[in-house]
Amino acid sequence: MPFLHGSLSFSRFQVVGGSPKRLDDNLMDKFRGHVIGKGKARSDGVEIGWLGGRHLLDREFDADKNVILDCLHFGMRVDSSKVPPDLMRAYVEQEREALLKANENWKPARVRKEAIEAARQRAAGEMKDGRFRSMRQFPILWDTRSDVIYLGATQPAVQERFMSLFRDTFDKRVERMSAGRLAYQWAEAAGNSRRIETAQLAKYVPHARGNGHIEVYWTAADPASRDYLGNEFLLWLWWMVAEQSDVIHLPDETDASVLIVKQLTLECPWAETGKQVLTADGPASLPESRRALQGGKLPRRVGLILHRDGVQYELALQAETFNVSGGVLPKLEKQPGEPVRGDLREQAEERVEQVRHFSATLDVLYHAYLAKRFSDDWARVQRDIAGWVLDVDTPDAIRSRMADTGVAAG
């Protein structure tokens, strides 16, 4: 499965109340109790359950196989059954023709009603036999040391099914590790919770109608959400690479080099001028990208190359959810003088540590932004970013443009 090889796409969840301390057969029994095939299909015809992690049909759980270091590697399968619409219409027509021959005096409305019901029963019987079953698997890595679960899916519907199955299995909740959730965690550890709670979107471009508009439509439904900090983070990264340095000093005393590559998606936070998707080797350098910023758009997804601790990663990062797509980790290669690695367990353990370091690199880079964002120096940084966004470089011009946004220029 992809967490142990290949590229990565995932969303992350925090286990509320902590992970189990013992990764033993008692824990395996909980998985076995909710393995795919043991439950009943839900009202929508979908069945979900756990997989052993090796392949689509692996329903076996064993600590020797599923426990890697202090992590659990397994999967989730979603089975659904649905008759293709064209086939369902054909069934109805076949039943209608048969009913007309047997019941010449029936009215057309009755014939149609009976035909539809007969077709539904026919389809239900075939679905019960598994004729139209679709099976999808999603890899999962549960890091019990950090209480973080990596789900190999970014679709909200799959995330909801995972959260429900996890709750049913372990009687525990998991929470999405979105940009806002990560910011709250950082603030609690740094003693900055109050600043997060009172934070407002950093504005750089004035709206034509002043302040009487939605600031960020994709977080407007939840006043407590701070997921827009993910959009600010990507804009800050962009500014840092363009105007300051592509090497950023991090809170853990390491350095990370950053490149924006391949893709850049920007969208109007006011839901007025739509979305712009740019694809190029260096999309942030395109004139269109700067014009999009000056029109008020914010980055929502960006392709990145990150280099930290001598290790390079490539990925696409979604701003608000912090979901990762197309994550490329270094290949596991033998060191000079070492024998060729033939131990699959050793390779799996090294890969798990790579995933951890990859995740930590994203987090510590975000922490560097949060530390700056909620520092006393933020007013100056915001002015500098505003001057870059608005393409003005004098303090008076920056103050004038920022005053139009209703944000103090410091």
JSON list of C-alpha atoms in Angstrom, two decimals, residues 20 107 218 224 284 297 312 344 354 402 404 409:
[
{"chain": "A", "resi": 20, "resn": "PRO", "atom": "CA", "xyz": [-3.78, 2.74, 22.74]},
{"chain": "A", "resi": 107, "resn": "LYS", "atom": "CA", "xyz": [-53.87, 0.97, -17.72]},
{"chain": "A", "resi": 218, "resn": "TRP", "atom": "CA", "xyz": [-14.96, 28.82, 2.35]},
{"chain": "A", "resi": 224, "resn": "ALA", "atom": "CA", "xyz": [-14.54, 29.70, 15.00]},
{"chain": "A", "resi": 284, "resn": "ALA", "atom": "CA", "xyz": [4.37, 31.78, -8.90]},
{"chain": "A", "resi": 297, "resn": "LYS", "atom": "CA", "xyz": [-7.51, 36.09, -4.89]},
{"chain": "A", "resi": 312, "resn": "GLN", "atom": "CA", "xyz": [13.92, 16.50, -0.37]},
{"chain": "A", "resi": 344, "resn": "LEU", "atom": "CA", "xyz": [11.03, -5.97, 4.03]},
{"chain": "A", "resi": 354, "resn": "GLN", "atom": "CA", "xyz": [10.25, 9.02, 6.23]},
{"chain": "A", "resi": 402, "resn": "MET", "atom": "CA", "xyz": [-3.88, 49.01, 3.45]},
{"chain": "A", "resi": 404, "resn": "ASP", "atom": "CA", "xyz": [-8.66, 50.90, 2.39]},
{"chain": "A", "resi": 409, "resn": "ALA", "atom": "CA", "xyz": [-0.77, 49.60, 8.85]}
]
